[in-house]
Amino acid sequence: MNNLSTRLLDAFLALVETRHFGLAAQRCHITPSALSQMISRLESQLQVRLFDRDTRNVSLTPEGETFAQGVARITHELQSTLKMVHDRQHKKTGRVRLAAPPSLAADWLPQRMARFRQQYPGVTLCLSDVVSDRCLEMLRQGQADIGINAQPGNPLEFDSCQLFREPMYVLCRTDHPLAQRKRVHVRELRHQPFIHTTRDGSVWQHAQPLVLEAGVVDTGLEVTQLATLSGLVAHGFGISLVPQFALALCNRSDVIAIPLADRKVARPMYLVRLRQQSLSVAAQAFYDLLREG
Amino acid sequence: MNNLSTRLLDAFLALVETRHFGLAAQRCHITPSALSQMISRLESQLQVRLFDRDTRNVSLTPEGETFAQGVARITHELQSTLKMVHDRQHKKTGRVRLAAPPSLAADWLPQRMARFRQQYPGVTLCLSDVVSDRCLEMLRQGQADIGINAQPGNPLEFDSCQLFREPMYVLCRTDHPLAQRKRVHVRELRHQPFIHTTRDGSVWQHAQPLVLEAGVVDTGLEVTQLATLSGLVAHGFGISLVPQFALALCNRSDVIAIPLADRKVARPMYLVRLRQQSLSVAAQAFYDLLREG
DNA sequence: GTCAATTACGTTCTCCGTAAGGATG
DNA sequence: CATCCTTACGGAGAACGTAATTGAC
């Protein structure tokens, strides 16, 4: 029985403002007869007389006055909500939270973020540069919408597609025997002192079996920052492996990066999202940009 | 086109909470089919997909999430407004503003206010004790809902009905020649020094022509408070006229009040309200109490 | 195969418009 | 008597229920 519609409330407000059935009906694009019936329905549903009216005069009752104040608040909230939803739908507002490895967060991803921002300046872009394990965790806990990760995660839980395969490079001093080479094979790293990156990062997880198999010497060094890594290399503590997009972060005049010839050593990079939860309109647009653009 | 109803919003909220069409439909007392259609209508009106759903799972989209928050606020405002109107209708809340002369504000009116308050304790009763001119002015400016006044005001503007006629009394010292009399006629006040009440009060306006005609002596004294009046009388500055309900306010052992025999000198008292503006439910109830009870 | 959401379709009911009615200045 | 709100009545369309369909596990 108790059912109010926005049409009813709008008609009520129109009559409140005009105090005239004819004008109010005109504003609502209905006939005065229909408006009269609507007001009657409203009054019978509320069980309150809202207007004192005869053929000459229309005025609010005190109860109608209080109702009008409430309706004003309600329609304000309603319009605000509709606008919010509409704006999100048209990417005039919104938020996209990204989780990506430091190597891509440095340049590759910001480049695409800038393109997206230009098209949808109202959408907030949040970027977390995270190591591999943390990336999937942020997605799982709803702290990120889109992840970029070397591991695709559990297919039941995550929807992943490969973006590209990132070639790996050997990082060594410019005076290192390998420094003059155009390409290097993994097996040539045998007996080389090796500096690891942190073990929860994808480089470690991906390269560890390969370099161990190749017979590198463990220096016991394990660092997080690529700048630290290149610094250790520069001062002769050993060599290391870095992915292509991380090269810019360890660029020093006294170290050099040699591409690894082994194709299979290239690190895959996946675009990852939760399978159960759909993306917001803005996040979906950014997802499409990464996947296709 | 854009038309939302509370049924639609309630159905939406039910589905948000249950995440299950069957249960939500049960809560709304409709079939799952109807609920499905309602959600579809809602989504097409907003042009936003609100739920991700298949036969196994129902979950909000991010846009549905924001809409749900808005709807929660809207329904809260709506319920609050409906309750407010309902409470006013049933006199669980409300306000009645009264304007009455000091004589009636002292006892006669509070007595009825107490009776009303007992029945409708939630209704706030505001009382202004005002002189005659101010009473109609407060009604006119919407500062009072109900007036009690010796003047009915302009019949086009005010709706007035007489409550009673209040007998007038001569106030004099106990050692005054008239003090022993059971009744006094106006004409017997000839040559008596007379103390006036303030000229914007009804006593002055009502009694002035009569006492002047009778030939009283003007003392030049004109007071507002009845306690001042009785004090002046007690100290021999003259006599005065007071209405019956004001007697309690000038009760002193050294003054005495003698009823005026002239019936036409009795002061009429009107229940007054604005004609154009209807009373609130609470005010109407109090009006009826005064008029009939 | 079973369970749940959706679609198809028929019925009911709401809601609006036209036209007549009634009240007020 | 003119104006404006209201009532009466009929038709168009919305909304719900029943039943068949689709889809996921």
XYZ file of C-alpha atoms (C1' of nucleotides) in Angstrom:
636
model
C 0.000 0.000 0.000
C 2.643 2.500 1.008
C 4.262 3.392 -2.276
C 5.647 6.778 -3.193
C 7.152 7.595 -6.539
C 9.357 10.441 -7.655
C 6.571 11.555 -9.992
C 4.303 11.957 -6.985
C 6.892 13.897 -5.026
C 7.758 16.097 -7.994
C 4.084 16.867 -8.510
C 3.791 17.731 -4.841
C 6.769 20.074 -4.980
C 5.461 21.702 -8.139
C 2.175 22.435 -6.412
C 4.004 23.702 -3.345
C 5.907 26.185 -5.467
C 3.117 27.321 -7.754
C 0.173 26.994 -5.371
C -1.884 26.546 -8.501
C -3.063 23.226 -9.958
C -3.084 24.462 -13.529
C 0.465 25.804 -13.516
C 1.848 22.911 -11.515
C 0.202 20.426 -13.870
C 1.689 22.268 -16.815
C 5.125 22.028 -15.255
C 4.669 18.287 -14.757
C 3.317 17.836 -18.300
C 0.027 16.424 -17.086
C -3.547 17.696 -16.831
C -4.865 19.460 -13.731
C -7.190 16.529 -13.276
C -4.290 14.096 -13.056
C -2.468 16.364 -10.622
C -5.534 16.600 -8.445
C -5.769 12.826 -8.364
C -2.072 12.530 -7.560
C -2.342 14.905 -4.631
C -5.367 12.996 -3.414
C -3.460 9.725 -3.642
C -0.544 11.267 -1.775
C -2.819 12.556 0.971
C -4.613 9.240 1.329
C -1.347 7.327 1.490
C 0.068 9.648 4.146
C -3.344 9.935 5.776
C -2.656 13.636 6.099
C -4.241 16.607 4.414
C -1.373 18.440 2.744
C -3.140 21.380 1.115
C -5.997 23.678 2.014
C -7.613 24.304 -1.289
C -10.753 25.544 -2.911
C -11.349 26.875 -6.376
C -9.626 30.148 -5.531
C -6.782 29.358 -3.227
C -4.209 26.633 -2.663
C -2.017 26.662 0.422
C -0.022 24.197 2.457
C -1.352 22.931 5.754
C 1.163 22.952 8.616
C 1.582 19.187 8.125
C 2.076 19.768 4.418
C 4.777 22.257 5.327
C 6.737 19.719 7.331
C 6.268 17.146 4.603
C 7.518 19.613 2.001
C 10.711 20.160 3.969
C 11.263 16.420 4.142
C 10.553 15.955 0.452
C 13.047 18.691 -0.371
C 15.735 16.792 1.521
C 14.722 13.515 -0.102
C 14.799 14.816 -3.651
C 18.130 16.467 -2.962
C 19.582 13.169 -1.800
C 18.006 11.432 -4.759
C 19.383 13.834 -7.337
C 22.784 13.654 -5.703
C 22.729 9.861 -5.834
C 21.588 9.756 -9.444
C 24.304 12.201 -10.432
C 26.915 10.176 -8.607
C 25.914 6.980 -10.390
C 25.646 8.764 -13.714
C 29.076 10.327 -13.325
C 30.643 7.007 -12.482
C 28.941 5.422 -15.448
C 30.375 8.065 -17.757
C 33.784 8.059 -16.090
C 33.445 11.654 -14.937
C 34.380 10.410 -11.515
C 35.652 7.189 -10.033
C 38.798 5.504 -8.825
C 41.079 2.863 -10.231
C 43.572 1.214 -7.915
C 46.548 -0.430 -9.550
C 49.171 -2.758 -8.166
C 52.244 -3.244 -10.306
C 55.903 -4.258 -9.892
C 58.383 -1.406 -9.424
C 59.878 -1.952 -12.848
C 56.589 -1.231 -14.629
C 55.510 1.378 -12.088
C 58.469 3.504 -13.054
C 57.596 4.287 -16.603
C 55.552 1.769 -18.590
C 52.442 2.088 -16.438
C 52.569 5.865 -15.761
C 52.722 6.361 -19.521
C 49.359 4.596 -19.889
C 47.976 6.254 -16.785
C 48.742 9.638 -18.321
C 46.866 8.676 -21.477
C 43.876 7.544 -19.436
C 43.990 10.639 -17.256
C 43.894 12.851 -20.319
C 40.711 11.165 -21.498
C 39.033 10.865 -18.075
C 40.511 13.596 -15.871
C 37.879 13.050 -13.172
C 38.950 9.504 -12.421
C 41.444 9.095 -9.606
C 44.274 6.719 -10.381
C 45.998 5.037 -7.450
C 49.188 3.116 -8.004
C 50.925 0.809 -5.551
C 54.342 -0.440 -6.553
C 54.476 -3.839 -4.939
C 56.442 -7.019 -5.063
C 54.835 -10.031 -6.640
C 53.328 -11.722 -3.590
C 51.749 -8.498 -2.356
C 50.067 -7.810 -5.679
C 47.713 -10.784 -5.591
C 47.108 -10.172 -1.898
C 45.933 -6.619 -2.563
C 43.548 -7.866 -5.225
C 42.260 -10.570 -2.926
C 41.633 -8.124 -0.092
C 39.946 -5.610 -2.366
C 42.758 -3.087 -1.914
C 43.444 -2.990 -5.647
C 41.235 -3.310 -8.697
C 43.789 -4.271 -11.309
C 47.095 -6.027 -10.802
C 50.088 -6.398 -13.078
C 52.108 -9.333 -12.055
C 54.617 -11.942 -13.235
C 52.409 -14.633 -11.706
C 48.884 -15.187 -13.014
C 47.609 -16.524 -9.685
C 45.038 -19.253 -9.165
C 42.826 -19.345 -12.286
C 39.769 -20.089 -10.139
C 40.358 -16.934 -8.164
C 41.958 -14.613 -10.702
C 41.292 -13.747 -14.297
C 44.681 -13.240 -15.912
C 45.945 -12.583 -19.387
C 49.518 -12.203 -20.473
C 50.526 -8.685 -21.501
C 54.000 -9.487 -22.829
C 57.174 -11.357 -22.054
C 59.895 -9.140 -20.680
C 63.466 -9.972 -21.734
C 66.020 -10.316 -18.926
C 69.416 -8.686 -18.812
C 72.653 -9.539 -17.082
C 73.874 -6.609 -15.032
C 77.632 -6.375 -14.614
C 80.519 -3.908 -14.308
C 81.757 -2.293 -17.491
C 85.114 -3.957 -16.860
C 83.543 -7.401 -16.447
C 84.559 -10.097 -18.958
C 80.982 -10.290 -20.222
C 80.671 -6.524 -20.668
C 81.752 -6.553 -24.275
C 79.296 -9.255 -25.322
C 76.218 -8.599 -27.425
C 74.325 -11.462 -25.839
C 74.849 -13.865 -22.963
C 73.492 -17.344 -22.277
C 72.431 -18.362 -18.822
C 74.911 -21.215 -18.770
C 77.705 -18.666 -19.148
C 76.911 -17.325 -15.706
C 78.489 -20.449 -14.148
C 80.797 -19.571 -11.241
C 79.751 -15.921 -11.329
C 79.048 -14.329 -7.897
C 75.326 -13.537 -7.997
C 73.362 -10.833 -6.161
C 69.716 -11.708 -5.522
C 66.764 -9.434 -5.457
C 64.316 -9.848 -2.598
C 62.803 -13.300 -2.565
C 59.163 -12.198 -2.560
C 59.712 -10.402 -5.859
C 59.068 -11.966 -9.189
C 62.630 -11.681 -10.469
C 63.849 -13.859 -7.645
C 60.970 -16.305 -8.026
C 61.396 -16.514 -11.762
C 65.175 -16.429 -12.132
C 66.236 -18.318 -9.018
C 65.859 -21.863 -10.449
C 67.560 -20.883 -13.688
C 70.605 -19.210 -12.220
C 71.021 -21.889 -9.575
C 70.871 -24.507 -12.287
C 73.443 -22.565 -14.228
C 75.741 -22.784 -11.226
C 76.160 -19.210 -10.038
C 77.889 -18.485 -6.770
C 75.626 -17.230 -4.018
C 77.016 -13.998 -2.570
C 74.466 -13.983 0.234
C 73.389 -10.538 -0.904
C 69.671 -9.982 -1.251
C 68.364 -6.471 -1.918
C 65.028 -4.801 -2.563
C 65.854 -1.578 -4.364
C 67.229 -1.774 -7.873
C 69.479 1.205 -7.111
C 71.046 -0.848 -4.323
C 71.472 -3.758 -6.699
C 73.282 -1.693 -9.329
C 75.390 -0.102 -6.630
C 76.566 -3.504 -5.405
C 77.277 -4.570 -8.983
C 79.183 -1.369 -9.624
C 81.422 -1.988 -6.643
C 82.270 -5.464 -7.746
C 80.166 -7.615 -5.421
C 78.857 -9.665 -8.330
C 76.435 -9.703 -11.186
C 72.675 -9.934 -11.305
C 69.642 -10.325 -13.556
C 67.154 -7.514 -14.158
C 64.115 -7.306 -16.390
C 64.113 -4.921 -19.346
C 61.809 -2.313 -17.860
C 63.940 -2.135 -14.744
C 67.020 -1.109 -16.643
C 66.250 2.576 -16.420
C 66.268 2.221 -12.617
C 69.811 0.875 -12.451
C 71.397 3.004 -15.059
C 74.950 3.838 -14.057
C 77.991 4.660 -16.146
C 80.000 1.928 -14.421
C 77.554 -0.934 -15.023
C 76.228 -2.371 -18.233
C 73.271 -4.610 -19.111
C 73.692 -7.478 -21.581
C 70.566 -9.154 -22.996
C 70.095 -12.789 -22.107
C 69.941 -14.892 -25.223
C 67.737 -17.591 -23.686
C 64.241 -16.831 -24.812
C 62.613 -18.904 -22.076
C 64.252 -16.788 -19.400
C 62.079 -13.847 -20.451
C 59.721 -12.923 -17.607
C 56.009 -13.089 -18.436
C 53.832 -10.233 -17.237
C 50.125 -10.712 -16.613
C 47.176 -8.382 -16.327
C 45.287 -9.756 -13.314
C 41.876 -9.121 -11.783
C 39.598 -10.888 -9.347
C 37.256 -13.269 -11.060
C 34.297 -12.954 -8.702
C 34.124 -9.177 -8.496
C 33.347 -7.109 -11.566
C 35.321 -3.956 -12.185
C 33.913 -0.475 -11.881
C 33.219 1.248 -15.181
C 36.384 3.324 -14.801
C 38.502 0.314 -13.830
C 37.115 -1.692 -16.745
C 38.046 1.116 -19.117
C 41.586 1.188 -17.783
C 41.730 -2.605 -17.970
C 40.720 -2.447 -21.644
C 43.295 0.252 -22.279
C 46.060 -1.936 -20.848
C 44.878 -5.036 -22.634
C 44.227 -3.630 -26.059
C 45.857 -0.218 -26.303
C 10.832 8.444 -18.073
C 12.795 8.864 -14.881
C 10.487 7.490 -12.253
C 11.580 5.665 -9.138
C 9.231 4.310 -6.542
C 9.794 3.231 -2.979
C 8.769 -0.293 -3.963
C 11.626 -0.336 -6.448
C 14.126 0.969 -3.925
C 12.927 -1.410 -1.238
C 13.250 -4.318 -3.651
C 16.748 -3.171 -4.511
C 17.758 -2.965 -0.866
C 16.252 -6.367 -0.154
C 18.339 -7.881 -2.922
C 21.413 -6.032 -1.702
C 20.988 -7.538 1.721
C 20.019 -11.061 0.750
C 21.968 -11.380 -2.513
C 19.332 -13.907 -3.466
C 16.323 -13.258 -5.669
C 14.154 -15.874 -4.012
C 14.664 -14.617 -0.464
C 14.489 -10.961 -1.441
C 11.259 -11.564 -3.354
C 9.829 -13.340 -0.326
C 10.700 -10.366 1.845
C 8.953 -8.039 -0.619
C 5.920 -10.336 -0.887
C 6.353 -10.824 -4.620
C 7.585 -13.606 -6.880
C 11.241 -13.907 -7.939
C 10.089 -13.221 -11.459
C 8.612 -9.879 -10.481
C 11.738 -8.961 -8.553
C 13.913 -9.819 -11.519
C 11.815 -7.554 -13.701
C 11.977 -4.769 -11.122
C 15.757 -4.912 -10.960
C 15.891 -4.887 -14.748
C 13.652 -1.822 -14.828
C 15.803 -0.107 -12.238
C 18.961 -0.838 -14.192
C 17.482 0.366 -17.456
C 16.218 3.568 -15.846
C 19.607 4.314 -14.293
C 21.382 2.967 -17.370
C 23.737 1.214 -15.000
C 24.225 -2.445 -14.261
C 23.699 -2.779 -10.520
C 24.238 -6.493 -9.960
C 26.508 -9.140 -11.359
C 24.355 -12.197 -11.388
C 23.942 -15.601 -12.827
C 21.930 -18.544 -11.631
C 24.384 -19.183 -8.823
C 25.602 -15.871 -7.573
C 24.300 -12.361 -7.021
C 26.647 -9.530 -6.136
C 26.709 -5.761 -6.397
C 28.748 -4.055 -9.072
C 30.893 -1.134 -7.868
C 28.287 1.237 -9.326
C 25.570 -0.735 -7.536
C 27.542 -0.256 -4.356
C 27.535 3.518 -4.644
C 23.858 3.476 -5.556
C 23.103 1.303 -2.539
C 24.744 3.824 -0.242
C 22.662 6.601 -1.772
C 19.468 4.599 -1.501
C 20.196 3.893 2.137
C 20.407 7.632 2.806
C 17.279 8.290 0.772
C 15.150 5.697 2.520
C 16.409 6.938 5.869
C 15.306 10.473 5.024
C 12.028 9.148 3.713
C 11.236 7.087 6.799
C 12.173 10.021 8.988
C 9.874 12.325 7.053
C 6.979 9.875 7.098
C 7.382 9.401 10.839
C 7.462 13.135 11.386
C 4.258 13.663 9.459
C 2.612 10.682 11.104
C 3.554 11.873 14.577
C 2.199 15.339 13.901
C -1.001 13.828 12.567
C -1.466 11.831 15.764
C -0.369 14.663 18.014
C 2.666 12.781 19.252
C 4.648 15.853 18.369
C 3.882 19.379 17.327
C 3.667 22.883 18.660
C 0.823 25.191 19.553
C 1.587 28.868 20.034
C -0.909 30.823 22.071
C -1.320 34.533 22.566
C -3.564 35.601 25.447
C -4.087 38.561 27.746
C -2.241 38.470 31.085
C -5.477 37.966 33.001
C -6.246 34.680 31.236
C -2.595 33.674 30.958
C -2.388 33.580 34.740
C -4.758 30.765 35.471
C -7.664 30.183 33.091
C -5.490 29.233 30.140
C -2.793 27.255 31.995
C -5.569 25.154 33.454
C -6.639 24.095 29.935
C -3.055 23.803 28.779
C -2.417 21.325 31.578
C -5.409 19.267 30.497
C -4.169 19.258 26.902
C -0.632 18.437 27.938
C -1.814 15.444 29.893
C -3.504 14.042 26.800
C -0.774 14.974 24.308
C 2.475 15.260 26.241
C 4.555 15.388 23.079
C 3.039 18.624 21.879
C 4.917 21.771 22.860
C 2.688 24.549 24.160
C 3.995 28.092 23.818
C 2.197 30.914 25.573
C 2.737 34.616 25.062
C 0.951 36.919 27.473
C 0.310 39.965 25.378
C -1.767 43.083 25.345
C -4.681 43.285 22.951
C -3.033 44.989 19.977
C -0.072 42.635 20.002
C -2.288 39.541 19.990
C -3.738 40.106 16.527
C -0.349 41.203 15.276
C 1.242 37.930 16.348
C -1.474 35.968 14.558
C -1.051 38.092 11.454
C 2.707 37.581 11.370
C 2.445 33.860 11.970
C 4.046 34.125 15.415
C 1.012 32.596 17.103
C -1.504 29.963 16.054
C -4.347 30.774 18.390
C -5.202 34.068 20.007
C -7.475 34.929 22.872
C -8.499 38.509 22.695
C -11.133 41.024 23.726
C -11.286 42.221 20.099
C -12.399 39.850 17.353
C -10.374 41.641 14.681
C -11.316 42.087 11.055
C -13.760 39.281 10.138
C -12.215 39.045 6.661
C -8.843 38.367 8.167
C -9.680 36.585 11.399
C -12.056 33.831 12.339
C -13.327 34.703 15.818
C -15.869 33.252 18.181
C -16.781 34.568 21.589
C -15.684 32.404 24.499
C -17.484 34.307 27.268
C -18.151 37.786 28.616
C -15.960 38.617 31.540
C -17.556 40.742 34.307
C -15.640 43.849 35.353
C -14.871 44.860 38.927
C -14.196 48.158 40.583
C -10.938 48.045 42.499
C -10.760 50.330 45.516
C -9.313 50.615 49.046
C -11.099 48.784 51.815
C -11.800 52.144 53.468
C -13.310 53.588 50.289
C -16.989 54.673 50.467
C -17.868 52.077 47.849
C -16.052 49.278 49.660
C -19.101 48.110 51.558
C -21.310 47.848 48.484
C -22.390 44.537 46.981
C -22.600 46.028 43.496
C -21.673 49.301 41.863
C -23.037 51.064 38.799
C -20.731 52.837 36.381
C -22.499 56.133 36.903
C -21.564 55.995 40.598
C -17.893 56.388 39.620
C -18.525 60.076 38.836
C -15.787 62.313 40.304
C -13.711 59.340 41.370
C -9.948 59.592 40.607
C -9.295 56.851 38.058
C -6.087 54.891 37.339
C -5.794 53.629 33.762
C -4.234 50.450 32.535
C -1.960 50.717 29.505
C -3.825 52.061 26.495
C -2.918 49.204 24.126
C -4.593 46.726 26.474
C -8.185 45.676 26.125
C -9.316 46.948 29.510
C -8.364 50.481 28.562
C -9.862 50.162 25.103
C -13.065 48.676 26.436
C -13.586 50.683 29.582
C -12.232 54.077 28.547
C -15.398 55.386 26.843
C -17.599 54.146 29.658
C -15.665 55.633 32.547
C -15.071 58.917 30.756
C -18.767 59.102 30.069
C -19.429 58.441 33.724
C -17.246 61.430 34.581
C -14.270 59.978 36.402
C -11.293 62.173 37.231
C -8.157 61.412 35.217
C -5.237 60.880 37.611
C -2.731 60.766 34.760
C -1.639 57.370 35.990
C -1.304 54.627 33.370
C 0.265 51.277 34.323
C 0.922 47.949 32.686
C 1.246 45.474 35.540
C -1.836 44.667 37.576
C 0.332 44.482 40.696
C 1.310 48.111 40.095
C -2.336 49.025 39.636
C -3.421 47.441 42.904
C -0.459 49.043 44.665
C -1.510 52.495 43.491
C -5.092 51.819 44.545
C -3.939 50.591 47.944
C -2.008 53.791 48.545
C -4.968 55.971 47.743
C -4.155 57.223 44.281
C -7.594 56.323 42.997
C -9.779 53.456 41.863
C -9.703 51.327 38.731
C -11.550 48.665 36.731
C -10.244 45.112 36.379
C -11.727 42.073 34.658
C -12.732 39.100 36.733
C -9.870 36.798 35.800
C -7.377 39.508 36.698
C -8.579 39.741 40.286
C -6.229 37.038 41.499
C -3.330 39.170 40.255
C -4.243 42.214 42.353
C -5.291 40.473 45.491
C -4.243 42.529 48.513
C -5.728 42.799 51.966
C -6.029 46.570 51.672
C -7.955 46.630 48.409
C -11.323 45.163 47.508
C -13.081 44.410 44.242
C -16.765 45.250 43.808
C -18.646 43.746 40.838
C -19.969 46.248 38.324
C -23.701 45.934 38.026
C -23.847 47.115 34.401
C -24.056 44.002 32.312
C -22.903 45.738 29.156
C -19.608 46.678 30.761
C -18.628 42.997 30.814
C -15.641 42.478 28.575
C -16.134 39.971 25.747
C -13.355 37.464 25.121
C -12.836 35.928 21.702
C -11.057 32.862 20.444
C -9.254 34.130 17.340
C -7.386 32.494 14.480
C -6.263 33.501 11.024
C -8.856 32.757 8.414
C -6.570 32.009 5.503
C -4.215 29.610 7.246
C -5.451 26.307 8.585
C -4.280 25.159 11.984
C -1.914 22.283 12.536
C -3.552 19.117 13.825
C -2.276 19.842 17.329
C -3.383 23.479 17.221
C -6.813 22.475 15.915
C -7.181 20.043 18.801
C -6.338 22.754 21.305
C -8.657 25.143 19.533
C -11.482 22.619 19.863
C -10.643 22.103 23.515
C -10.938 25.827 24.194
C -14.085 26.210 22.171
C -16.022 23.236 23.359
C -14.363 21.919 26.541
C 20.229 -33.420 -13.007
C 19.013 -29.807 -9.985
C 18.541 -25.226 -8.553
C 18.043 -20.433 -9.542
C 17.517 -16.481 -12.467
C 15.253 -15.042 -16.657
C 11.906 -14.708 -20.437
C 7.153 -15.187 -22.444
C 2.659 -14.232 -22.017
C -1.836 -13.337 -20.084
C -4.337 -10.829 -16.556
C -5.023 -7.285 -13.260
C -4.660 -2.879 -11.759
C -2.817 1.589 -11.692
C -2.756 5.945 -13.789
C -3.789 9.488 -16.995
C -6.984 12.141 -20.166
C -11.592 13.766 -21.564
C -15.650 15.609 -20.103
C -19.085 16.793 -16.837
C -19.853 18.685 -12.110
C -19.514 22.031 -8.389
C -17.869 25.890 -5.683
C -16.254 30.595 -5.248
C -15.782 35.520 -6.179
C -20.700 33.999 -15.324
C -16.043 32.884 -15.435
C -12.449 30.368 -13.301
C -10.505 26.552 -11.254
C -10.536 22.390 -8.610
C -12.864 17.903 -8.487
C -15.356 13.700 -9.859
C -16.763 10.137 -13.336
C -15.522 7.138 -16.611
C -12.978 4.908 -20.206
C -8.690 3.430 -22.327
C -3.634 2.740 -22.479
C 0.143 0.894 -20.287
C 2.618 -0.789 -16.395
C 3.386 -4.500 -13.240
C 2.745 -8.921 -11.354
C 1.967 -14.035 -11.531
C 2.234 -18.561 -13.952
C 4.805 -21.327 -16.679
C 8.429 -22.395 -19.834
C 13.479 -21.472 -20.761
C 18.197 -20.839 -19.958
C 22.418 -21.391 -17.546
C 25.669 -22.851 -13.875
C 27.495 -26.368 -10.848
